[in-house]
Short mmCIF file of C-alpha atoms in Angstrom, two decimals:
data_model
loop_
_atom_site.label_atom_id
_atom_site.label_comp_id
_atom_site.label_asym_id
_atom_site.label_seq_id
_atom_site.Cartn_x
_atom_site.Cartn_y
_atom_site.Cartn_z
CA MET A 1 0.00 0.02 0.00
CA THR A 2 1.46 3.35 -1.01
CA VAL A 3 1.23 6.16 1.49
CA LEU A 4 2.31 9.81 1.53
CA ALA A 5 3.93 11.57 4.43
CA VAL A 6 1.98 14.70 5.33
CA SER A 7 1.37 16.84 8.40
CA ARG A 8 -0.03 15.27 11.49
CA PRO A 9 -3.69 14.37 11.03
CA HIS A 10 -4.34 13.45 14.67
CA GLY A 11 -4.64 16.89 16.18
CA ALA A 12 -3.28 17.24 19.68
CA THR A 13 -2.69 13.53 20.15
CA ASN A 14 0.89 12.78 20.97
CA PRO A 15 2.38 10.90 17.97
CA TRP A 16 4.09 8.41 20.30
CA VAL A 17 0.71 7.55 21.79
CA VAL A 18 -0.62 6.88 18.29
CA ALA A 19 2.50 4.81 17.51
CA ALA A 20 2.03 2.66 20.62
CA ILE A 21 -1.63 2.10 19.72
CA VAL A 22 -1.11 1.06 16.09
CA VAL A 23 1.95 -1.10 16.75
CA VAL A 24 -0.02 -3.39 19.08
CA PRO A 25 -2.17 -4.92 16.25
CA THR A 26 0.97 -5.42 14.17
CA PHE A 27 2.63 -7.20 17.09
CA MET A 28 -0.45 -9.47 17.46
CA GLU A 29 -0.52 -10.31 13.77
CA VAL A 30 3.17 -11.18 13.47
CA LEU A 31 3.04 -13.03 16.79
CA ASP A 32 0.37 -15.36 15.45
CA THR A 33 2.70 -16.62 12.71
CA THR A 34 5.04 -18.22 15.34
CA ILE A 35 3.14 -18.53 18.65
CA ALA A 36 1.44 -21.75 17.50
CA VAL A 37 4.65 -23.43 16.25
CA VAL A 38 5.54 -25.16 19.49
CA ALA A 39 1.90 -25.95 20.25
CA LEU A 40 1.16 -27.84 16.99
CA ARG A 41 1.49 -31.30 18.60
CA TYR A 42 -0.81 -30.27 21.45
CA ILE A 43 -3.34 -28.80 19.03
CA ALA A 44 -3.32 -31.97 16.91
CA GLY A 45 -3.69 -34.19 20.02
CA GLY A 46 -6.44 -32.03 21.48
CA LEU A 47 -8.45 -32.17 18.25
CA SER A 48 -7.80 -35.86 17.55
CA ALA A 49 -5.78 -35.10 14.39
CA THR A 50 -2.37 -36.15 13.10
CA VAL A 51 0.63 -33.90 13.56
CA ASP A 52 0.99 -33.67 9.76
CA ASP A 53 -2.55 -32.38 9.40
CA GLY A 54 -1.83 -29.97 12.25
CA GLU A 55 0.68 -28.17 10.03
CA TRP A 56 -2.36 -26.66 8.23
CA VAL A 57 -2.80 -24.40 11.28
CA LEU A 58 0.27 -22.53 10.10
CA THR A 59 -0.07 -23.03 6.35
CA SER A 60 -3.67 -21.80 6.14
CA TYR A 61 -2.86 -18.60 8.03
CA LEU A 62 0.14 -17.73 5.82
CA ALA A 63 -1.72 -18.60 2.59
CA ALA A 64 -4.69 -16.35 3.56
CA ASN A 65 -2.23 -13.58 4.38
CA ALA A 66 -0.64 -13.96 0.96
CA ILE A 67 -4.03 -13.72 -0.79
CA ILE A 68 -5.19 -10.56 0.96
CA LEU A 69 -1.91 -8.57 0.82
CA PRO A 70 -2.18 -7.48 -2.86
CA ILE A 71 -5.60 -5.89 -2.37
CA THR A 72 -4.98 -4.08 0.98
CA GLY A 73 -4.25 -0.87 -0.87
CA TRP A 74 -7.50 -1.09 -2.87
CA LEU A 75 -9.56 -1.86 0.24
CA SER A 76 -7.93 0.94 2.22
CA ALA A 77 -8.53 3.48 -0.57
CA HIS A 78 -12.20 2.63 -0.99
CA LEU A 79 -13.20 1.92 2.61
CA GLY A 80 -10.92 4.49 4.21
CA ARG A 81 -7.77 3.53 6.04
CA ARG A 82 -9.27 4.04 9.51
CA THR A 83 -12.37 2.03 8.67
CA TYR A 84 -10.35 -0.78 7.06
CA PHE A 85 -7.88 -0.80 10.02
CA LEU A 86 -10.68 -1.05 12.61
CA LEU A 87 -12.49 -3.70 10.55
CA SER A 88 -9.28 -5.76 10.32
CA ILE A 89 -8.64 -5.55 14.08
CA GLY A 90 -12.24 -6.47 14.87
CA VAL A 91 -12.38 -9.47 12.53
CA PHE A 92 -8.91 -10.63 13.58
CA THR A 93 -9.96 -10.50 17.25
CA LEU A 94 -13.24 -12.34 16.56
CA ALA A 95 -11.43 -15.01 14.52
CA SER A 96 -8.88 -15.45 17.30
CA GLY A 97 -11.69 -16.12 19.78
CA LEU A 98 -13.30 -18.62 17.38
CA CYS A 99 -9.94 -20.39 16.96
CA GLY A 100 -9.76 -20.75 20.72
CA ILE A 101 -13.16 -22.50 20.97
CA ALA A 102 -12.82 -24.63 17.81
CA THR A 103 -13.98 -28.24 18.30
CA SER A 104 -12.32 -29.79 15.29
CA LEU A 105 -9.24 -29.27 13.13
CA ASN A 106 -11.41 -28.30 10.16
CA GLN A 107 -13.06 -25.56 12.22
CA LEU A 108 -9.71 -24.31 13.46
CA ILE A 109 -8.28 -24.16 9.93
CA PHE A 110 -11.35 -22.27 8.68
CA PHE A 111 -11.11 -19.70 11.49
CA ARG A 112 -7.33 -19.39 10.92
CA VAL A 113 -8.07 -18.50 7.23
CA ILE A 114 -10.41 -15.72 8.41
CA GLN A 115 -7.76 -14.59 10.88
CA GLY A 116 -5.11 -14.48 8.10
CA LEU A 117 -7.42 -12.55 5.77
CA ALA A 118 -8.12 -9.96 8.50
CA GLY A 119 -4.49 -9.81 9.65
CA GLY A 120 -3.16 -9.05 6.18
CA GLY A 121 -4.24 -5.44 6.43
CA LEU A 122 -2.80 -4.66 9.83
CA GLN A 123 0.87 -4.16 8.87
CA PRO A 124 0.31 -1.90 5.85
CA CYS A 125 -2.23 0.24 7.73
CA SER A 126 0.12 0.50 10.75
CA GLN A 127 2.96 1.70 8.53
CA GLY A 128 0.69 4.21 6.83
CA VAL A 129 -0.52 5.70 10.12
CA LEU A 130 3.02 5.98 11.44
CA LEU A 131 4.26 7.78 8.32
CA ASP A 132 1.32 10.20 8.41
CA THR A 133 1.59 10.87 12.15
CA PHE A 134 5.28 11.68 12.45
CA PRO A 135 7.08 14.56 10.70
CA ARG A 136 9.58 13.53 8.03
CA GLU A 137 12.62 14.00 10.28
CA LYS A 138 11.20 11.55 12.84
CA GLN A 139 9.81 8.91 10.45
CA GLY A 140 13.01 6.88 10.80
CA MET A 141 12.36 6.50 14.54
CA ALA A 142 8.76 5.57 13.87
CA MET A 143 9.71 2.88 11.39
CA THR A 144 12.33 1.62 13.82
CA LEU A 145 9.56 1.18 16.40
CA PHE A 146 7.49 -0.69 13.81
CA GLY A 147 10.46 -2.89 12.85
CA LEU A 148 11.16 -3.58 16.56
CA ALA A 149 7.59 -4.82 17.05
CA ALA A 150 7.77 -6.94 13.84
CA LEU A 151 11.05 -8.50 14.99
CA THR A 152 10.17 -8.91 18.67
CA ALA A 153 6.94 -10.79 17.98
CA PRO A 154 8.59 -13.82 16.38
CA VAL A 155 11.20 -13.84 19.17
CA VAL A 156 8.53 -13.87 21.94
CA GLY A 157 6.15 -16.17 20.00
CA PRO A 158 7.66 -19.65 20.64
CA THR A 159 8.43 -18.99 24.33
CA LEU A 160 5.06 -17.36 25.02
CA GLY A 161 3.24 -20.09 23.12
CA GLY A 162 5.10 -22.78 25.02
CA TRP A 163 4.46 -21.22 28.40
CA ILE A 164 0.73 -20.75 27.69
CA THR A 165 0.40 -24.29 26.39
CA ASP A 166 2.15 -25.81 29.41
CA GLN A 167 0.49 -23.67 32.10
CA TYR A 168 -3.02 -23.42 30.66
CA SER A 169 -4.03 -24.87 27.30
CA TRP A 170 -3.20 -24.50 23.61
CA ARG A 171 -6.56 -22.72 23.23
CA TRP A 172 -5.20 -19.72 25.14
CA VAL A 173 -2.59 -19.28 22.43
CA PHE A 174 -5.46 -17.81 20.41
CA LEU A 175 -7.73 -16.53 23.17
CA ILE A 176 -4.97 -14.25 24.50
CA ASN A 177 -5.57 -12.09 21.40
CA VAL A 178 -9.15 -11.29 22.42
CA PRO A 179 -8.62 -8.85 25.35
CA VAL A 180 -5.58 -7.29 23.65
CA GLY A 181 -7.49 -6.95 20.37
CA LEU A 182 -10.51 -5.34 22.09
CA LEU A 183 -8.31 -2.79 23.85
CA ALA A 184 -6.49 -1.99 20.59
CA LEU A 185 -9.80 -1.64 18.77
CA ALA A 186 -11.15 0.79 21.39
CA ALA A 187 -7.95 2.84 21.42
CA CYS A 188 -7.73 3.04 17.64
CA TYR A 189 -11.42 3.97 17.38
CA THR A 190 -10.84 6.83 19.79
CA LYS A 191 -7.52 8.21 18.60
CA LEU A 192 -7.26 7.56 14.85
CA GLN A 193 -8.60 9.70 12.05
CA ASP A 194 -7.80 9.66 8.36
CA PRO A 195 -5.67 12.61 7.17
CA ASP A 196 -7.22 15.11 4.78
CA TYR A 197 -5.51 13.81 1.67
CA LEU A 198 -6.94 10.32 2.18
CA VAL A 199 -10.46 11.69 2.74
CA THR A 200 -10.15 13.77 -0.45
CA ALA A 201 -8.83 10.80 -2.43
CA ARG A 202 -11.67 8.58 -1.19
CA MET A 203 -14.27 11.21 -2.18
CA GLU A 204 -12.77 11.31 -5.66
CA LEU A 205 -12.87 7.53 -5.92
CA ARG A 206 -16.57 7.51 -5.03
CA LYS A 207 -17.30 9.70 -8.06
CA ARG A 208 -15.74 7.10 -10.38
CA PRO A 209 -17.10 3.68 -11.25
CA ILE A 210 -15.63 0.93 -9.08
CA ARG A 211 -12.96 -0.98 -10.92
CA PHE A 212 -11.73 -4.14 -9.23
CA ASP A 213 -9.69 -6.89 -10.79
CA LEU A 214 -12.02 -9.71 -9.73
CA VAL A 215 -10.70 -12.06 -12.43
CA GLY A 216 -7.15 -11.49 -11.26
CA LEU A 217 -8.05 -12.11 -7.59
CA SER A 218 -9.93 -15.30 -8.52
CA LEU A 219 -6.95 -16.60 -10.46
CA LEU A 220 -4.62 -15.72 -7.56
CA VAL A 221 -6.82 -17.64 -5.11
CA ILE A 222 -6.84 -20.67 -7.45
CA VAL A 223 -3.05 -20.61 -7.82
CA VAL A 224 -2.37 -20.22 -4.11
CA VAL A 225 -4.89 -22.81 -2.93
CA CYS A 226 -3.83 -25.44 -5.47
CA TRP A 227 -0.17 -24.85 -4.62
CA GLU A 228 -0.73 -25.13 -0.87
CA VAL A 229 -2.98 -28.24 -1.02
CA MET A 230 -0.59 -29.91 -3.43
CA LEU A 231 2.42 -29.32 -1.18
CA SER A 232 0.63 -30.37 2.00
CA LYS A 233 -1.24 -33.41 0.67
CA GLY A 234 1.10 -34.50 -2.15
CA GLN A 235 3.04 -36.94 0.03
CA GLU A 236 -0.12 -38.43 1.55
CA TRP A 237 -1.68 -38.81 -1.92
CA ASP A 238 1.52 -40.26 -3.50
CA TRP A 239 2.16 -37.21 -5.70
CA LEU A 240 1.78 -37.85 -9.43
CA SER A 241 1.06 -41.55 -8.82
CA ASP A 242 -2.21 -40.65 -7.05
CA PRO A 243 -4.75 -43.20 -8.35
CA PHE A 244 -7.61 -40.75 -7.75
CA TRP A 245 -5.93 -37.98 -9.79
CA ARG A 246 -6.21 -35.39 -7.03
CA VAL A 247 -2.60 -34.24 -7.27
CA GLN A 248 -2.62 -34.34 -11.06
CA THR A 249 -5.76 -32.14 -11.08
CA LEU A 250 -4.14 -29.67 -8.67
CA VAL A 251 -0.99 -29.49 -10.87
CA ILE A 252 -3.09 -28.79 -13.99
CA LEU A 253 -5.22 -26.14 -12.24
CA PHE A 254 -2.06 -24.55 -10.79
CA GLY A 255 -0.28 -24.39 -14.15
CA VAL A 256 -3.33 -23.07 -16.07
CA GLY A 257 -4.12 -20.61 -13.29
CA LEU A 258 -0.56 -19.28 -13.10
CA ILE A 259 -0.28 -18.78 -16.86
CA GLY A 260 -3.72 -17.12 -16.92
CA LEU A 261 -2.84 -14.89 -13.98
CA ILE A 262 0.37 -13.64 -15.61
CA LEU A 263 -1.26 -13.01 -19.00
CA TRP A 264 -4.34 -11.30 -17.47
CA GLU A 265 -2.40 -9.11 -15.01
CA LEU A 266 0.04 -7.88 -17.68
CA ARG A 267 -2.92 -6.61 -19.72
CA HIS A 268 -5.08 -5.22 -16.92
CA ARG A 269 -4.92 -1.50 -16.11
CA SER A 270 -5.26 -2.02 -12.34
CA PRO A 271 -3.94 -5.52 -11.66
CA VAL A 272 -4.25 -7.24 -8.28
CA VAL A 273 -0.68 -8.48 -8.71
CA ASN A 274 1.46 -6.23 -10.89
CA PHE A 275 4.25 -8.30 -12.45
CA ARG A 276 5.87 -5.35 -14.27
CA PRO A 277 8.43 -4.61 -11.48
CA LEU A 278 9.95 -8.03 -12.21
CA GLY A 279 11.36 -6.56 -15.39
CA GLU A 280 13.99 -4.86 -13.25
CA ARG A 281 16.95 -7.24 -12.62
CA ASN A 282 17.68 -6.33 -9.04
CA PHE A 283 14.07 -6.58 -7.97
CA ALA A 284 13.56 -9.94 -9.68
CA THR A 285 16.66 -11.37 -8.06
CA CYS A 286 15.66 -10.10 -4.61
CA CYS A 287 12.22 -11.67 -5.06
CA ILE A 288 13.83 -15.07 -5.65
CA ILE A 289 16.20 -14.65 -2.69
CA VAL A 290 13.47 -13.45 -0.29
CA PHE A 291 11.05 -16.23 -1.36
CA PHE A 292 13.52 -19.04 -0.73
CA ALA A 293 15.10 -17.44 2.36
CA PHE A 294 11.75 -17.24 4.11
CA ALA A 295 10.89 -20.75 2.92
CA VAL A 296 14.08 -21.97 4.60
CA LEU A 297 13.37 -19.93 7.77
CA TYR A 298 9.83 -21.27 8.22
CA GLY A 299 10.88 -24.78 7.25
CA ALA A 300 13.62 -24.81 9.88
CA SER A 301 11.30 -23.09 12.40
CA THR A 302 8.70 -25.86 12.12
CA SER A 303 11.21 -28.76 11.91
CA LEU A 304 13.18 -27.77 15.01
CA PRO A 305 10.28 -27.83 17.51
CA GLY A 306 9.15 -31.18 16.04
CA LEU A 307 12.66 -32.59 16.54
CA LEU A 308 12.93 -31.27 20.12
CA GLN A 309 9.50 -32.39 21.23
CA SER A 310 9.32 -35.79 19.56
CA LEU A 311 12.89 -37.03 20.04
CA PHE A 312 14.48 -34.96 22.82
CA GLY A 313 11.44 -35.08 25.07
CA TYR A 314 11.16 -31.27 25.46
CA ASP A 315 7.82 -29.77 26.39
CA ALA A 316 6.45 -26.72 24.54
CA LEU A 317 8.01 -24.22 26.94
CA ARG A 318 11.51 -25.68 26.72
CA ALA A 319 11.32 -25.92 22.96
CA GLY A 320 10.34 -22.25 22.84
CA LEU A 321 13.16 -21.25 25.21
CA VAL A 322 15.70 -23.00 22.93
CA MET A 323 14.41 -21.12 19.89
CA SER A 324 13.98 -17.69 21.38
CA PRO A 325 17.59 -16.45 22.02
CA ALA A 326 18.13 -16.23 18.26
CA GLY A 327 15.78 -13.26 18.06
CA LEU A 328 17.82 -11.24 20.56
CA PHE A 329 20.91 -11.48 18.30
CA SER A 330 18.71 -10.52 15.37
CA LEU A 331 17.71 -7.31 17.17
CA LEU A 332 21.34 -6.49 17.89
CA ALA A 333 22.38 -7.09 14.27
CA MET A 334 19.76 -4.87 12.64
CA PRO A 335 21.19 -1.48 13.72
CA ALA A 336 24.73 -2.57 12.73
CA ILE A 337 23.60 -3.59 9.25
CA GLY A 338 21.69 -0.31 8.85
CA LEU A 339 24.81 1.62 9.87
CA LEU A 340 26.92 -0.20 7.31
CA LEU A 341 24.40 0.47 4.55
CA GLY A 342 24.17 4.10 5.55
CA ARG A 343 27.93 4.42 5.18
CA GLY A 344 27.89 3.25 1.57
CA THR A 345 28.46 -0.47 1.88
CA ASP A 346 27.20 -2.39 -1.17
CA ALA A 347 23.99 -4.21 -0.17
CA ARG A 348 24.91 -7.16 -2.37
CA TRP A 349 27.84 -8.21 -0.18
CA LEU A 350 25.90 -7.87 3.02
CA LEU A 351 23.17 -9.94 1.46
CA ALA A 352 25.63 -12.64 0.38
CA THR A 353 27.17 -12.71 3.84
CA GLY A 354 23.78 -13.09 5.50
CA LEU A 355 22.90 -16.00 3.23
CA MET A 356 26.21 -17.73 3.97
CA VAL A 357 25.69 -17.31 7.73
CA MET A 358 22.16 -18.72 7.35
CA ALA A 359 23.52 -21.71 5.36
CA ALA A 360 26.19 -22.34 8.02
CA GLY A 361 23.52 -22.42 10.75
CA ASN A 362 21.38 -24.93 8.86
CA TYR A 363 24.43 -27.09 8.06
CA TRP A 364 25.42 -27.01 11.78
CA MET A 365 21.94 -28.28 12.71
CA SER A 366 22.25 -31.08 10.13
CA GLN A 367 25.29 -32.35 12.01
CA MET A 368 23.49 -32.71 15.36
CA ASN A 369 22.71 -36.00 17.11
CA LEU A 370 20.38 -37.15 19.90
CA ASP A 371 22.99 -36.83 22.66
CA ILE A 372 23.47 -33.04 22.59
CA SER A 373 22.62 -30.43 25.24
CA PRO A 374 20.25 -27.45 24.69
CA ASP A 375 23.04 -24.95 24.09
CA GLN A 376 24.21 -27.03 21.12
CA VAL A 377 20.81 -26.34 19.53
CA VAL A 378 20.68 -22.68 20.53
CA TRP A 379 23.78 -21.54 18.65
CA PRO A 380 22.97 -23.06 15.25
CA ARG A 381 19.50 -21.52 15.52
CA ILE A 382 21.10 -18.18 16.32
CA LEU A 383 23.12 -18.38 13.10
CA VAL A 384 20.01 -19.10 11.00
CA VAL A 385 17.99 -16.16 12.35
CA LEU A 386 21.00 -13.86 12.47
CA GLY A 387 21.80 -14.63 8.83
CA LEU A 388 18.23 -13.79 7.76
CA SER A 389 18.20 -10.58 9.78
CA MET A 390 21.38 -9.52 7.94
CA CYS A 391 19.45 -9.94 4.66
CA PHE A 392 16.39 -7.76 5.57
CA ALA A 393 17.66 -4.26 5.04
CA PRO A 394 20.12 -5.05 2.21
CA ALA A 395 17.32 -6.82 0.31
CA ASN A 396 15.13 -3.76 0.67
CA VAL A 397 17.88 -1.44 -0.59
CA ALA A 398 18.77 -3.66 -3.54
CA ALA A 399 15.18 -4.43 -4.49
CA TYR A 400 13.82 -0.91 -4.70
CA LEU A 401 16.92 1.11 -5.66
CA TYR A 402 16.32 0.83 -9.40
CA THR A 403 12.54 0.32 -9.33
CA PRO A 404 10.65 3.23 -10.96
CA LEU A 405 8.64 5.33 -8.46
CA GLU A 406 5.37 4.63 -10.28
CA LEU A 407 5.91 0.89 -9.74
CA ARG A 408 7.20 1.15 -6.15
CA GLY A 409 3.82 0.42 -4.59
CA ALA A 410 3.25 -2.63 -6.79
CA ALA A 411 6.78 -3.82 -6.03
CA VAL A 412 6.20 -3.60 -2.27
CA GLY A 413 2.97 -5.62 -2.59
CA LEU A 414 4.59 -8.25 -4.81
CA LEU A 415 7.59 -8.73 -2.52
CA SER A 416 5.29 -9.02 0.53
CA LEU A 417 3.21 -11.63 -1.32
CA LEU A 418 6.28 -13.69 -2.19
CA ARG A 419 7.69 -13.36 1.33
CA ASN A 420 4.46 -14.70 2.91
CA GLU A 421 4.04 -17.39 0.28
CA GLY A 422 7.64 -18.46 0.76
CA GLY A 423 6.98 -19.01 4.46
CA SER A 424 3.91 -21.07 3.65
CA VAL A 425 5.77 -23.18 1.11
CA GLY A 426 8.63 -23.76 3.56
CA THR A 427 6.22 -25.05 6.19
CA SER A 428 4.63 -27.51 3.75
CA LEU A 429 7.94 -28.62 2.24
CA ALA A 430 9.44 -29.32 5.70
CA GLN A 431 6.62 -31.73 6.43
CA THR A 432 6.94 -33.47 3.07
CA LEU A 433 10.73 -33.75 3.22
CA HIS A 434 10.63 -35.21 6.70
CA GLU A 435 8.05 -37.87 5.75
CA ARG A 436 9.93 -38.98 2.65
CA ARG A 437 13.35 -39.07 4.33
CA ASP A 438 11.85 -40.88 7.35
CA GLN A 439 10.60 -43.62 5.03
CA PHE A 440 13.99 -43.80 3.29
CA HIS A 441 16.02 -44.10 6.48
CA THR A 442 13.58 -46.60 8.03
CA LEU A 443 14.14 -48.93 5.06
CA ARG A 444 17.92 -48.40 5.01
CA LEU A 445 18.35 -48.95 8.74
CA GLY A 446 16.32 -52.14 8.57
CA GLU A 447 18.31 -53.78 5.81
CA ASN A 448 20.68 -55.66 8.18
CA LEU A 449 18.46 -55.98 11.23
CA ASP A 450 17.95 -59.77 11.29
CA PRO A 451 18.69 -62.65 13.68
CA LEU A 452 21.91 -63.47 11.76
CA ASN A 453 23.44 -60.13 12.67
CA SER A 454 25.59 -60.57 15.82
CA ALA A 455 25.15 -56.92 16.83
CA VAL A 456 21.35 -57.41 16.73
CA THR A 457 21.44 -60.57 18.87
CA SER A 458 23.79 -58.81 21.32
CA PHE A 459 21.44 -55.81 21.63
CA ILE A 460 18.38 -58.01 22.14
CA GLY A 461 20.23 -60.00 24.76
CA GLN A 462 21.09 -56.81 26.67
CA VAL A 463 17.47 -55.64 26.51
CA GLN A 464 16.12 -58.97 27.71
CA SER A 465 18.40 -58.87 30.72
CA GLN A 466 16.60 -55.77 31.92
CA PHE A 467 13.17 -57.44 32.10
CA VAL A 468 11.96 -59.93 34.71
CA THR A 469 9.64 -62.52 33.21
CA ALA A 470 9.58 -66.32 32.89
CA ASP A 471 8.08 -66.21 29.39
CA PRO A 472 10.93 -66.49 26.80
CA THR A 473 8.58 -65.58 23.96
CA ALA A 474 7.58 -62.32 25.70
CA LEU A 475 11.26 -61.53 26.31
CA GLN A 476 11.99 -62.02 22.61
CA GLN A 477 9.11 -59.75 21.62
CA LEU A 478 10.20 -57.07 24.08
CA GLY A 479 13.71 -57.19 22.69
CA TRP A 480 12.58 -56.78 19.09
CA ARG A 481 10.12 -54.06 20.08
CA ALA A 482 12.97 -52.11 21.75
CA LEU A 483 15.05 -52.48 18.60
CA GLU A 484 12.14 -51.29 16.43
CA ASN A 485 11.62 -48.23 18.65
CA LEU A 486 15.31 -47.41 18.34
CA ARG A 487 15.14 -47.76 14.56
CA GLN A 488 12.15 -45.45 14.33
CA GLN A 489 13.85 -42.90 16.59
CA GLN A 490 17.05 -42.87 14.55
CA ALA A 491 15.19 -42.77 11.22
CA SER A 492 13.13 -39.76 12.35
CA ALA A 493 16.27 -37.97 13.64
CA LEU A 494 18.15 -38.57 10.38
CA ALA A 495 15.12 -37.26 8.46
CA TYR A 496 15.11 -34.03 10.43
CA PHE A 497 18.86 -33.65 9.95
CA ASP A 498 18.42 -34.20 6.19
CA CYS A 499 15.83 -31.37 6.13
CA PHE A 500 18.38 -29.00 7.67
CA TRP A 501 21.03 -30.17 5.20
CA ILE A 502 18.70 -29.45 2.25
CA PHE A 503 17.88 -26.04 3.71
CA ALA A 504 21.61 -25.32 3.93
CA ILE A 505 22.11 -26.27 0.26
CA VAL A 506 19.17 -24.09 -0.88
CA THR A 507 20.44 -21.07 1.09
CA LEU A 508 24.01 -21.54 -0.19
CA ALA A 509 22.71 -21.75 -3.78
CA LEU A 510 21.06 -18.34 -3.32
CA VAL A 511 24.53 -16.76 -2.81
CA PHE A 512 25.28 -17.42 -6.48
CA ALA A 513 22.27 -15.22 -7.45
CA VAL A 514 23.77 -12.17 -5.76
CA PRO A 515 26.41 -11.42 -8.51
CA LEU A 516 23.54 -11.15 -11.00
CA MET A 517 22.45 -7.92 -9.31
CA LYS A 518 23.65 -4.42 -10.11
CA ARG A 519 25.66 -2.37 -7.66
CA SER A 520 23.35 -1.46 -4.77
CA VAL A 521 24.54 1.38 -2.54
CA ALA A 522 21.94 3.37 -0.56
CA GLU A 523 21.81 7.10 -1.28
CA LYS A 524 23.29 9.36 1.36
CA GLY A 525 20.74 10.28 4.01
CA THR A 526 18.44 7.40 3.20
CA HIS A 527 16.82 5.79 6.27
CA VAL A 528 17.65 2.11 6.32
CA GLY A 529 15.76 -0.20 8.73
CA GLY A 530 14.59 -3.69 9.20
CA GLU A 531 11.06 -2.89 8.16
#
């Protein structure tokens, strides 16, 4: 959404009061992308669903966010930014409450979709209000506050979600949004007003016939839904060998929809998704890097809690505590990266360095085993998040430096869409990769597990000596059951480590895309921040 910085539209209201009010909904929205990560197994168990199906709690929210982002500008212009912002907060709060009282996984996923659709408008509206509230010389501080909220929320999310799940119930992961959302709604209703230029623009729009790219939005929904369902259910349905042709149908609809979307949007005067900014080399390269970097981040962020909870025996709180320190280092890195960019450092080399640090963190996690202590998980995780935080500001500088001003708004929307969709794809791919590698390692580890293997007989003998029973058949069964449990444990661990190894390869491959970009040095005096 494109906004203009003008004089303060909020009368005598202190701009810092307005900033505190509008940042709260942004914090809630970003928090909901990570707060449920460590609670997925509890959610699945509480709703009598599988852990794999529970991944839809994350995927559905991110996909809905991706669908709504391109039209937030249109909705804000026609409804009024204040009205759209209040509507988004209200629906988001209501959907959060419904998620907390859901009685089945299908209900929860449906309410998460509503929550994602409402939450998509919170960040753009918050940024717009901050830019219009503060004078130009203080906008950097305002955007720093916004960036701080956007970065703090994912840091707090896993720990807060784990603590709530352990102390109360997974339902309070969603219900906690209700009182906060109601307070934010009341405060925004009281303090916020649209500036004069937005009111004038909306009055002008009402005099014209409403033009909305409904065809483009429909094609976007088809593409996103087919892509998400295919990624999440492809493994379960045996991919292209699906005898019921469900995956094959999704692939056809996705391909036809994507081609139709590109052709339609390139010809439409007011496209929902404007692909024209992709004609600029820097922006196109940054889109690829951001998409895959966020896919890796979300893939690693969903795989790590699964590993800690299923194989290390951590509860939700401990898993969250292991993941959270990474965010603190991210907050410390952001000002340093902004300072380097402000002094004329080429964004390409900072971007490449961040990607290599991120790859190193994932590779470090791929070398773990089941006998490590918590601190040996904390530090690789720190490298992953630190590397991505080093990419934020450089990617913004490089992406928009050569983008024409008239396409800047479309470029922001497109990059946001790809960032959210990348996170959704990463979540789905992590699940699929783990399942396939788990099957592979289970078969490989079982190739030599037979009574003729001396190591096997020795292990079973040691296990049998730990049980007290006069039934030799029962002892034999207990020994083989213990061996089977060990095989399943090791196969699952190796599958998780393979996921991290693949994430490291993908991130390292992105480094080779950086030299394709043009020199990217921020202009003197340009504010550079994590937002």
